[in-house]
Structure formats: structure tokens, C-alpha cells
Amino acid sequence: MDARELIARRAAQEFKDGFVVNLGFGIPVQAAAYIPEGVEVILQAENGILRFETVTKLGEEDPYTSDAACQPTRVLPGGSTFDIATSFAFIRGGHVDATILGALEVDQEGNIANWALPIAPGKYSPGMGGAMDLLVGARKVICTLQHTDKKGRSKILKKCTLPLSAAKAVDLIITELAVMEVTPSGLYLREVAPGVTVDQVKAVTEADLVVEGPIPEMKL
Amino acid sequence: MDARELIARRAAQEFKDGFVVNLGFGIPVQAAAYIPEGVEVILQAENGILRFETVTKLGEEDPYTSDAACQPTRVLPGGSTFDIATSFAFIRGGHVDATILGALEVDQEGNIANWALPIAPGKYSPGMGGAMDLLVGARKVICTLQHTDKKGRSKILKKCTLPLSAAKAVDLIITELAVMEVTPSGLYLREVAPGVTVDQVKAVTEADLVVEGPIPEMKL
Amino acid sequence: MKSKEIAMDEALSHIKDGMTLMIGGFIGNNEPIAAIDRLMELGVKDLTLIAVVNAYPGGGFGLGKLIENHQVKKFIGSHIGTCPAAVEQYKNGELEVEYYPQGTMIEKIRAGGAGLGGILTPTGVGTLMEEGKQKITLNGREYLLETAVRADVAIIRGYKADTMGNILYRGTPSSNPIMALAADYVIAEVDYVVEPGELEPDRIGTPGILVDAVVKGYGEEKTREIYRQLWAKKLA
Amino acid sequence: MKSKEIAMDEALSHIKDGMTLMIGGFIGNNEPIAAIDRLMELGVKDLTLIAVVNAYPGGGFGLGKLIENHQVKKFIGSHIGTCPAAVEQYKNGELEVEYYPQGTMIEKIRAGGAGLGGILTPTGVGTLMEEGKQKITLNGREYLLETAVRADVAIIRGYKADTMGNILYRGTPSSNPIMALAADYVIAEVDYVVEPGELEPDRIGTPGILVDAVVKGYGEEKTREIYRQLWAKKLA
């Protein structure tokens, strides 16, 4: 299983029955494929739709209905559509139980940088989209990312270096190596991936990681 | 014709074709009965309805649909209903062309007091309802009231004495004696009621009234 | 997923003495009248009641009954004049009243439900409403900072619900769809409960994620009778 | 009352060089694509474009075309990454970009249409978004004061209109109903125009009092074809 699938599978275990969730692009959306049996989650997309198909085949699509990636979707029974001001009222107002989002960097205080890539002096791309509102408004923020960048440097930092998307917003960090929880008394290592040791996680983590008691292995 | 009918008839002449209007209780609502031939106005009520019947007979009513007095009404063709936040977005946002409202007092600067009757120290009744938003948001504010109180004292003042509903909000004042316009250079007498002289109006008006040129008689 | 339709008393048991309660509707129209009637019998007291306006003109109907029954210690809204008992209790000191212009009141509720701290409104500048509030000038125009408000419980009135709590409104829904976001526990009184999928997604005014309990009201036929009787008496 | 349905070019003639233009929809979905295509041919330039997001991913569709055609000098919204031309022009200094979080952007537009001076949002506290903005603390929580925004012209996309300008939306209307309040001149592109009374009052998403011009778009059949072709190409 590749790193992305592992992260998505583990993230999916955070879904509780009846949860309203908003999923960022990439790994988070992938997590929807691994929702545990018996658990029903309600997908929310920021453009203004609740309970919708994750995949709608061409031929069955409605040209006026899309998800937040402008891909065709249809409302499922019990679902609804609404304008985007209402959609963000739901998001900011605490009516979304959890969001899973990717990140460029995350730090031990729960700060997160997930959009502002410098492209010229004082200029950043691609834009925050709805992520900043989700980080502030969702009741639980789960951050999924690969533990290190292509050069092997930790993305789990003492302090983010890129411009923040939100301060002290992240509750749980899931990588292909570990599950870490942000708490008022530090960043706790909660689980390691199958076959990964605590020392291996520590070796590629810049953040101060609190390790207490035996650390269980992720169940996937 | 009694004073109230005269005021209502004159106020109705302010309606222009296509105007979106919100009418306060009492004389303003009465004005709707005298809308000139060929003029179509769109009634808006603050609870959240556009284009509705002014009178709906019992037997034809819908129990879920009412006007701002909670009296039965029905939507006319081309009308619509919406929530009250949207309704006041229309009102405050300048999407209502004119409002006609009653007043306890109005002054030469366009200040208006139309709700806060003292009932105990620091206590006022009955509450402003939607009037304060209408005064601030409607493009044209027409104030209809009787020129004097029961004791013959002017309600058209130099300076309001009751707590204000809005500052510098009134554009036009219509009483059973006169039509007066609030302008940056003072309160202008524009029309007198049939059979009423300028001096008679001046005698019962505490405000400084600017009188320039011959003052025409109201056409009713 | 478990149906959100529960018994009236089970839903109302979430309303305790001293709580802040929002009631949707507009001086009688589209008010949750069955829930209000039962709440009067249950006798919960010392409520802070938030509504955009007060009772049906003259009282004796809908939320006015809670005031007449002395269950409300504070009223927050734009108007009390339609409820003689409210005016009397306010005058004699039994009822505290906090006034906001109607458009401000609903924006405060909307802000509470939408996770905003507040809004800047031009309404009330130069009036009593300025008292104790921050005034902010933007581009030469003055605004009052009005802060968000929420309630412990909101009771709203819809026409139909499905068992997932999706609400379809009929007629003039007024404050109901806005209050549905602004309370910790939301009770929706409706005349019909249907299965998920029976309500058109475009027509759902309040998604079920906002609603904690669906309760049956008096039903459409009795509602029609009640309002016809009410409206048969001419307003003073 | 005169019908609000007019010719596309007559409606678009209200958009002049240098104006601020709002375009409804969401990265391609429910965008007024016929009006945008024609606006590209008409060549109006130096526009400030306000949209919650930018082009359909990869560009070449909907409002992305206006940027690719160098008609936009400033973009105000939450994201440009879906539009390669926007990223390139921003990088080389041709396009100015003003970012707002999506929820903030739509609240700024809503405030502009609703006569509010602005709103207080917790979104963006502790980030780049604080720059140049007032920060206000209420009950120990910090908020950014985000001010109202309006446009000279808004082009929205509905499904059906009546000749009075009432708009019925279909599917995910996203920013369209909000922008309808926030511009001096509002153009609604729709697939059908019907007579007043044919749209259910409860289903009208934007009342005609907000709409200045109704224009016919490509129609439902062609719209279906256009989106099917778009969606047949897999996203990168």
C-alpha cells in the first residue's frame, strides 16, 4: 500500500456515524472510499451541497450540479443544495463536524500552512479557497500529509515557516508514519504505522514529539 | 374627506411605476388604496414577501402566508417569499425604492421619532420593529402624520424631543395641511392642502419653514 | 441513520429554567404554536426569549402566551407593542426588554449561526441604539458594531420535514431558517414527516444537519382552522 | 410592466472598460458562460473581476477566458490556482490579485448587497489576512473586520426567469443569489424565460426587483452538451 492510500485509510477511521464532513482535494477525498462499514457520513462541499455522490458517471450527470472541484455530482436522498454564503455559515458556524485537509507544513502548536507558496516577492499562489474558513470553523480538524518532503525534510515542524492558513487549528495529524495529536501540553505521538518504530518517526520529525507509554500500531 | 384620507391620497401620488415600496401601518397602508391609474407598485413587507394581496378574504387565505401585520395574504403572480434576513438585506441594501412611515415627531433636518414613547423611566414602548432599517435603507423616505397633536401642538419641529428612530432620514413630509421637503438648505413648503393658506400652515408649524415663490395646492 | 422525529415532550425536555430560547416566526405567522402551547403547560420559567417581534397583535396566541403565563424574564427583539402583557410587565419591572431594530436583530442571529463575531450596520446611528456600542467609520459613513447572539434552544416552524431533519417551509418562513443555525439544540415543529428523498433538494430551506429534533405540530387541517379563527376576529 | 428580457449585447453594453464586474458561479459550475463568451468578443478591458474562485481547473472555460484574453487587470477572490493564465499574469505583474478566504469573500459581497459596512470573522486571524485590517476582540476571541464590497455590474446564472426578472436556480447556485444584491446593474443569464406566475413563489431564489436584465444563455440542451464535453476530459 502506498503512502497516500495508507494515510487515506487511517484518516477514514476518524469518521463517526452521522458526522458532517468536508474533505479537501487529494488524500482527504480519497479517504471517502475507506469509510468503515456501518458508518454513514454526510459530505459537505463548500460550493453549497450536502449528501452527494462522490462519483457521478457521465450520462447521469446534471449540468447545473457540481461538487467543489466543479465535477459532476448528484444529490443523494436527504441531500440538499444552497447558496455559498449559507454553505460557509455552516462551515464557520460550527455545523461541520470534521474536515480533513492537506498541508504543506504543520507544527506542534497546531498551526498550519496549506496554500501560500511564494511565486514572486510578496506574491503567493494558488489562494486559500475555503481552507481557512474550514480550519477555523470545523469542530475537528484532521491534517493529512506525507511526513517529509521530497528531500526528506520533516513537514511536522516546531514552527511553520510558510505563511499560516490558521493558527492553532489542527487537532490531529496523520502521515504515512504516524498519528499525532495536538494538545495544550504538546504534540503527542498516538500511533505508528505498521512496521514503523517510534525512533524512526522521531528521526524524521522536527517537532518536539511527546511519547508516553507504549505507542500502538495503526489498525488499517 | 378626513385628515387621514387626505394624507393617504396625497402620499399615493409619490408612487412611481415599478417602485418597490414598503408601507408602515395606518395611513401608509391606506395609501395603497389610492395608487394612481397606470402606476404599478411592488409591495414589500419586512417579514419576507414581495407582490402580495392587500386584502385576502377568509376562505381564500393560506395559513402559512401573512403580511407584516400577520394578516392573511397571498402572493400575486411574479411575487415571492423569502426569509427575513434576506428581506432586510433588501431594505438596508437600497433595494426598496420608497417607504411611507408614520411619525410621532419629525424635524426640519429630517430627523424622525416614530416609536419610543416613554412608559417608565428609561423605558420605551412599543419597539422600533423594522422602521429604523427602513428609514436608513429605503431610497426615499416619506413621512405621513397629522400636522399637530390632540392639543394642537406642532409635530413638525425645529428639533425632535423624543428619542430618534433615525437621523436625517426623511425626504418628504405629508400632513393634512401641507407637503414639505427636507433639503440641505432647510425645510421647504412645497404644497398646501386645498383651502389652506401658507400662513395657516406657518401658524401650526414650529419648524422654520422655507417658503419660496407661490405655493401650489395639493392635487388630490 | 436514526429518525430525528421524536415525541414533543422529549424534545421540549431540553428547555430548562433560565435558558435562552429562540422562537421562529413573525407575530404569530409560522410560529411553532403546538410546541409553545405545550411549553406553557410544562411551566419552564425564567426564560430569555429571543424573537424578531412579539405576540400576534393583542396577544393570547403563540409566543405571547409564554409572556402572559409569566415564563419569560427577559425579551430580546424589535417590538413588544403587540403584546399587552409584555408592555405591562416591562412597565412594572417584571420583564426586562432589550430592543434591536428588526434588521439588526436578525443579522445578530445570523452572525451567531454563521460563526461571525458581529456585523456593522448603519441602522441606529444617531439614536438610542448607540448606547454602549462601538461606532466604526468606514469611507466616511458611520456604523454600529452589533454582536452575534445565540440561544440554548431554538424552536422553529416548518411545513414538512423528512426523518433526517431536512425542513421545507411554506409561505413566509421569516426568522425560522435563520434561527435554525443559531442554537445548540434545534427543534423543528412541522405538519408532515416524510421519508428522505421525498423533499426536493432545491426546496429544502434548512438541511437536516442543523436540526436535532423533528416534532409533529397540529397538522395542516387544524393549523388552517386555528388561523382562520384567529383571522376571523378583526384586529383592533 | 415592461419585460426585463433584452438582447445580450444590450445588457453587456453596461460593462465598460475599467469597471468592477462580479461573475457568479463556482470554477465553471453555474457560470454565465454565454455572456462571458460574448464579453470576450466585445473586448471590454481593464476589468476588476470579483468571483469567489477562478476558472474551471486548467482554464479555457467560463471566466478563465477573460483572463486568458487579457481583459482583467485585477482579480479579487479566494483562489487563482485553477487558472494557469492567472498564475502566470500574477507572477509577471500583469494581473493584480487580492485574496480573501472564500467564506470571507462571500460575506463581503453579501454585506455589500445587504447595506452592511462589513462583518467580523474569526477566519484569517493570525495569518497574512490581518495585514491592514482592524482586529476586534469580543468576549476574548479575535476577529478581523472585513468590509463590504460591491460591483458596477454583476452577471449571474439562473435556470429560469420570468419577464419580471424573478430567477429560479437549479443545482448548486453557489455565489449567484448573493451577487444579485451587490451590483448597480444585474444581468441574469438563464436558459428559459417564462411568464410571471409560472415560477413557484417559494422557489424563486432571486426576486425580480434585484435584476435589471434577463438574457438568454445557450439553453438547456447546449448547456448539457458543453458540460458533458468539459467533464469528458479528465481533470489533471
Short mmCIF file of C-alpha atoms in Angstrom, two decimals, chain B residues 56-202:
data_model
loop_
_atom_site.label_atom_id
_atom_site.label_comp_id
_atom_site.label_asym_id
_atom_site.label_seq_id
_atom_site.Cartn_x
_atom_site.Cartn_y
_atom_site.Cartn_z
CA THR B 56 -57.21 38.36 1.22
CA LYS B 57 -60.67 37.15 2.08
CA LEU B 58 -61.08 34.38 4.61
CA GLY B 59 -61.72 31.19 2.72
CA GLU B 60 -59.01 32.09 0.23
CA GLU B 61 -56.19 32.50 2.75
CA ASP B 62 -53.14 30.31 3.24
CA PRO B 63 -52.46 29.76 6.95
CA TYR B 64 -48.68 29.88 6.38
CA THR B 65 -48.58 33.15 4.48
CA SER B 66 -49.03 36.56 6.05
CA ASP B 67 -48.03 40.17 5.72
CA ALA B 68 -46.04 42.12 8.32
CA ALA B 69 -49.18 42.59 10.46
CA CYS B 70 -49.69 38.81 10.47
CA GLN B 71 -52.80 39.25 8.39
CA PRO B 72 -53.59 36.70 5.69
CA THR B 73 -52.29 37.42 2.25
CA ARG B 74 -51.38 35.63 -0.94
CA VAL B 75 -48.53 36.14 -3.35
CA LEU B 76 -49.54 37.72 -6.66
CA PRO B 77 -48.15 36.49 -10.00
CA GLY B 78 -44.47 37.43 -10.09
CA GLY B 79 -44.29 37.67 -6.32
CA SER B 80 -42.08 35.71 -3.99
CA THR B 81 -41.39 34.90 -0.36
CA PHE B 82 -38.06 34.66 1.44
CA ASP B 83 -36.53 34.65 4.90
CA ILE B 84 -36.38 37.81 6.99
CA ALA B 85 -32.58 38.23 6.83
CA THR B 86 -32.92 38.44 3.06
CA SER B 87 -35.87 40.79 3.47
CA PHE B 88 -33.80 43.25 5.49
CA ALA B 89 -30.88 42.80 3.11
CA PHE B 90 -33.28 44.19 0.50
CA ILE B 91 -34.34 47.00 2.82
CA ARG B 92 -30.94 48.07 4.17
CA GLY B 93 -29.20 47.39 0.87
CA GLY B 94 -31.12 50.05 -1.04
CA HIS B 95 -33.33 47.66 -2.98
CA VAL B 96 -36.54 49.29 -1.73
CA ASP B 97 -37.35 52.47 -3.65
CA ALA B 98 -39.58 54.15 -1.12
CA THR B 99 -41.09 53.74 2.27
CA ILE B 100 -44.02 55.59 3.76
CA LEU B 101 -44.00 55.70 7.53
CA GLY B 102 -45.89 57.42 10.30
CA ALA B 103 -44.18 59.51 12.96
CA LEU B 104 -44.67 60.95 16.43
CA GLU B 105 -42.41 63.88 15.56
CA VAL B 106 -40.30 64.96 12.64
CA ASP B 107 -37.96 67.93 12.40
CA GLN B 108 -36.54 70.32 9.84
CA GLU B 109 -33.31 68.32 9.50
CA GLY B 110 -35.20 65.16 8.58
CA ASN B 111 -34.77 63.59 11.98
CA ILE B 112 -37.68 61.39 12.94
CA ALA B 113 -39.07 59.91 16.15
CA ASN B 114 -41.64 57.24 15.47
CA TRP B 115 -41.63 54.64 18.19
CA ALA B 116 -40.04 55.46 21.54
CA LEU B 117 -42.91 56.55 23.75
CA PRO B 118 -41.68 56.80 27.36
CA ILE B 119 -43.67 54.44 29.59
CA ALA B 120 -41.43 54.48 32.68
CA PRO B 121 -38.04 55.99 33.49
CA GLY B 122 -35.63 54.81 30.77
CA LYS B 123 -38.28 52.54 29.31
CA TYR B 124 -39.90 52.95 25.95
CA SER B 125 -42.67 51.23 24.05
CA PRO B 126 -43.63 49.68 21.69
CA GLY B 127 -40.29 49.00 19.96
CA MET B 128 -38.98 50.09 16.61
CA GLY B 129 -39.83 46.96 14.64
CA GLY B 130 -38.46 47.37 11.14
CA ALA B 131 -38.81 51.14 10.97
CA MET B 132 -35.22 52.06 11.79
CA ASP B 133 -33.88 49.86 9.00
CA LEU B 134 -36.41 51.23 6.54
CA LEU B 135 -35.51 54.81 7.44
CA VAL B 136 -31.83 54.13 6.79
CA GLY B 137 -32.18 51.82 3.81
CA ALA B 138 -35.09 52.92 1.64
CA ARG B 139 -34.05 55.22 -1.19
CA LYS B 140 -36.86 57.68 -0.46
CA VAL B 141 -38.43 58.16 2.95
CA ILE B 142 -41.89 59.71 3.05
CA CYS B 143 -43.26 60.60 6.42
CA THR B 144 -47.02 60.87 6.86
CA LEU B 145 -48.51 62.32 10.02
CA GLN B 146 -51.08 64.76 11.27
CA HIS B 147 -49.64 68.23 11.48
CA THR B 148 -50.45 68.74 15.16
CA ASP B 149 -51.19 66.61 18.20
CA LYS B 150 -54.51 66.48 20.02
CA LYS B 151 -53.59 69.60 21.94
CA GLY B 152 -52.82 71.46 18.73
CA ARG B 153 -49.05 71.42 19.18
CA SER B 154 -46.91 71.13 16.09
CA LYS B 155 -45.37 67.74 15.32
CA ILE B 156 -43.17 69.42 12.69
CA LEU B 157 -40.39 70.66 14.91
CA LYS B 158 -37.10 72.52 14.85
CA LYS B 159 -35.64 69.59 16.75
CA CYS B 160 -37.29 66.31 17.77
CA THR B 161 -37.77 65.90 21.52
CA LEU B 162 -38.43 62.15 21.64
CA PRO B 163 -35.63 59.62 21.05
CA LEU B 164 -34.87 59.44 17.33
CA SER B 165 -35.59 56.49 15.08
CA ALA B 166 -33.07 57.79 12.56
CA ALA B 167 -31.07 60.95 11.97
CA LYS B 168 -31.50 62.98 8.78
CA ALA B 169 -33.53 60.27 7.14
CA VAL B 170 -36.78 61.88 5.99
CA ASP B 171 -37.09 63.23 2.45
CA LEU B 172 -40.72 64.30 2.31
CA ILE B 173 -43.32 65.12 4.97
CA ILE B 174 -47.02 64.91 4.15
CA THR B 175 -49.67 66.17 6.56
CA GLU B 176 -53.32 67.11 6.18
CA LEU B 177 -52.18 70.71 5.75
CA ALA B 178 -49.02 70.61 3.68
CA VAL B 179 -46.28 68.83 1.76
CA MET B 180 -42.79 69.74 2.97
CA GLU B 181 -39.42 68.68 1.58
CA VAL B 182 -36.28 68.27 3.66
CA THR B 183 -33.29 69.73 1.80
CA PRO B 184 -29.72 70.60 2.77
CA SER B 185 -30.79 74.27 2.87
CA GLY B 186 -33.86 73.79 5.04
CA LEU B 187 -37.40 72.52 5.19
CA TYR B 188 -39.27 73.77 2.13
CA LEU B 189 -43.01 74.16 1.95
CA ARG B 190 -43.95 72.59 -1.40
CA GLU B 191 -47.75 72.33 -1.34
CA VAL B 192 -50.69 73.32 0.80
CA ALA B 193 -53.93 71.38 1.21
CA PRO B 194 -56.99 72.65 -0.67
CA GLY B 195 -58.34 75.73 1.06
CA VAL B 196 -55.37 76.07 3.38
CA THR B 197 -53.19 79.18 3.28
CA VAL B 198 -49.44 79.41 3.73
CA ASP B 199 -49.98 81.49 6.85
CA GLN B 200 -52.27 78.84 8.33
CA VAL B 201 -49.53 76.23 7.80
CA LYS B 202 -46.88 78.51 9.31
#
